[in-house]
Each structure stands twice: as structure tokens, then as C-alpha cells.
């Protein structure tokens, strides 16, 4: 049963990923991204990561993709895109490098296997506590300092995006002479 | 048949490669961002697979941090894209290679 689910989720994930990079319309890419992300949430459920799976659906598949689609609609770029590159060698070079990368990773990951002792603290499935309890107790003890740093990171991101997206009233948005008008 | 962590790592490697190739062959900056999300998710998948293999919940905690970084990156990146598209509609990644305002 687990094996069947694994292969079903693998097919959906990889199919969605191919859809993201091959769809010519950005809206279709975003919807394929939702498909891949929800299948990855299924992987997380298979691997006993219940809370992470739910957060994956809520944050990734909902919030982030909605943000993508919102920007696509705001900018009006929901039209077909030509794949022709200015440099003709780019697509063959990308495919060659991708093939090299996957072979390299599979060979390296296939030969060298994970070693080391099982975790002494923060077991994944202790009999009494659930996944959420284990994860939260680990997050607020061992990972407390990174957790606080992520709060700072989010504040920086919010301030940065507000500064970037704000339309300046003083400087008119002119096109410089070195820019090619379209 | 049993699903060993190697199966998860294989899927994650393929997902990462698809994202990397997509980043190279697409010209729309929004789709390039989606490819970055695919690569981040491949990394998340390996973290969760190792959390299961080593029976350590720390791998799942790292996934949370990756989610936060992804959200921050998307917010700032989309703000940059909106700022670029406001100046030159229909810009692709090749049009903004000068790093000048």
C-alpha cells in the first residue's frame, strides 16, 4: 500500500514539475506547481511528517501560489511565452547540464549511504507524544535561536517588499537613455 | 516491496534537476521563481526522508525554516519583479542583465 502510494505521488510530483517548466502559459505553470506541491505533501504524510504536510498545503500550495497568481494577474503576463532564447545553445546546454546533474546526484547518493547513530533526543515517534508535540518541543529548545532569526528575516522581507513595491512620488518613472524602449 | 529512503532521494534528485533545468530554459521571471520553489521542495523532501531514516525530528524542523525562507524570498522577489515590470512591460530575464536601475 505504501509502495503504491509512493509511486502514485512520484508520478504526480514529477508530472507536475514537468508541467511547470513546459507550460507556455504562466498561469498553467502555477497550477501545475500546486499539483506538485500537494503530491509532495502526500510524501510528507508517508514519511510521518504530519504537521509539515499540513503546513506545506496551507503555506506553499495556498499562500505562495496565490501570491504568484496574484502577481501574474496584476502584471498581465498570462500569455504564451516563446521558448526561443537569444542564445541558441542555451536549451541544449541546459538539458545536458541537467542530465549531468541528475546522473551525478544519483551516482553519489547511490554509493554513499547515510550512516550515524539514531537520534538520542527528539525522536520522531515517541510512543506517548505525537508528531506536533515532538516537533514543537524540539523547535523551542534546540532550534530557538534560528527560530528567532527567522522572525527577523520575515520582518526584513516585509519591509523590503514594501520599499520595493512603493511607487515613489518624487522621482518620475522615466526610461533612461541606455534602456531600449519596447 | 519496502520503500527505502533511497527512493525518496531519487525522486528528490529528479525534482531538483527538473527545477534547475527549468530555471535555465525559461525566460519568464515568474516561472523561474516557480522553478526555485521546486528546487526548495526537493531539498525539503530529502530532509523529511532523512528525518524518518534517522528517527530525528530535527529534519522536519529544518523544513519549517526552509518554508520561512521560501516565503520571504517569494515576497521580496515578486516585489522586484513588479518593480521591473512597471518600468518595462513584457521584460524577460534577458532584458534585465545590466543591473542598472
Short mmCIF file of C-alpha atoms in Angstrom, two decimals, chain B residues 10-89:
data_model
loop_
_atom_site.label_atom_id
_atom_site.label_comp_id
_atom_site.label_asym_id
_atom_site.label_seq_id
_atom_site.Cartn_x
_atom_site.Cartn_y
_atom_site.Cartn_z
CA UNK B 10 15.93 9.60 -6.15
CA UNK B 11 12.64 11.44 -6.53
CA UNK B 12 14.13 14.50 -4.83
CA UNK B 13 17.16 14.43 -7.13
CA UNK B 14 14.93 14.27 -10.20
CA UNK B 15 12.73 17.07 -8.86
CA UNK B 16 15.76 19.26 -8.16
CA UNK B 17 17.10 18.63 -11.65
CA UNK B 18 13.77 19.50 -13.26
CA UNK B 19 13.76 22.74 -11.31
CA UNK B 20 17.34 23.55 -12.29
CA UNK B 21 16.72 22.85 -15.98
CA UNK B 22 13.54 24.91 -15.88
CA UNK B 23 15.46 27.79 -14.36
CA UNK B 24 17.84 27.65 -17.32
CA UNK B 25 15.39 27.26 -20.17
CA UNK B 26 12.58 29.61 -19.13
CA UNK B 27 12.67 33.33 -19.75
CA UNK B 28 9.67 34.49 -17.74
CA UNK B 29 10.94 35.55 -14.28
CA UNK B 30 7.76 34.33 -12.59
CA UNK B 31 8.18 30.83 -13.95
CA UNK B 32 11.84 30.93 -12.93
CA UNK B 33 10.67 31.63 -9.38
CA UNK B 34 8.37 28.63 -9.54
CA UNK B 35 11.35 26.50 -10.56
CA UNK B 36 13.22 27.75 -7.49
CA UNK B 37 10.25 26.61 -5.41
CA UNK B 38 10.55 23.17 -6.98
CA UNK B 39 14.23 23.01 -6.02
CA UNK B 40 13.47 24.07 -2.44
CA UNK B 41 10.82 21.39 -2.22
CA UNK B 42 13.28 18.78 -3.42
CA UNK B 43 15.56 19.78 -0.55
CA UNK B 44 12.61 19.58 1.86
CA UNK B 45 11.85 16.09 0.64
CA UNK B 46 15.38 14.91 1.42
CA UNK B 47 15.20 16.48 4.89
CA UNK B 48 11.96 14.69 5.68
CA UNK B 49 13.27 11.40 4.29
CA UNK B 50 16.38 11.62 6.47
CA UNK B 51 14.26 12.60 9.48
CA UNK B 52 12.43 9.33 9.02
CA UNK B 53 15.58 7.33 8.33
CA UNK B 54 17.46 8.60 11.38
CA UNK B 55 14.36 8.88 13.59
CA UNK B 56 15.17 12.51 14.37
CA UNK B 57 12.56 15.22 14.27
CA UNK B 58 15.23 17.87 13.59
CA UNK B 59 14.90 17.28 9.85
CA UNK B 60 11.28 18.34 9.99
CA UNK B 61 12.20 21.47 11.95
CA UNK B 62 14.60 22.43 9.16
CA UNK B 63 11.71 22.13 6.70
CA UNK B 64 9.94 24.86 8.65
CA UNK B 65 12.90 27.16 8.28
CA UNK B 66 13.03 26.40 4.57
CA UNK B 67 9.36 27.34 4.32
CA UNK B 68 10.03 30.68 6.01
CA UNK B 69 12.98 31.40 3.73
CA UNK B 70 10.87 30.49 0.70
CA UNK B 71 8.07 32.79 1.79
CA UNK B 72 10.46 35.69 2.37
CA UNK B 73 12.19 35.05 -0.93
CA UNK B 74 8.91 34.99 -2.83
CA UNK B 75 7.73 38.21 -1.20
CA UNK B 76 10.91 40.14 -2.00
CA UNK B 77 11.37 38.54 -5.42
CA UNK B 78 7.84 39.28 -6.56
CA UNK B 79 8.23 42.87 -5.36
CA UNK B 80 11.36 43.17 -7.51
CA UNK B 81 9.55 41.64 -10.48
CA UNK B 82 6.63 44.04 -10.06
CA UNK B 83 9.07 46.97 -9.92
CA UNK B 84 10.80 45.77 -13.10
CA UNK B 85 7.58 45.13 -14.99
CA UNK B 86 6.29 48.55 -14.02
CA UNK B 87 9.17 50.16 -15.88
CA UNK B 88 9.34 47.84 -18.85
CA UNK B 89 6.30 45.72 -19.54
#
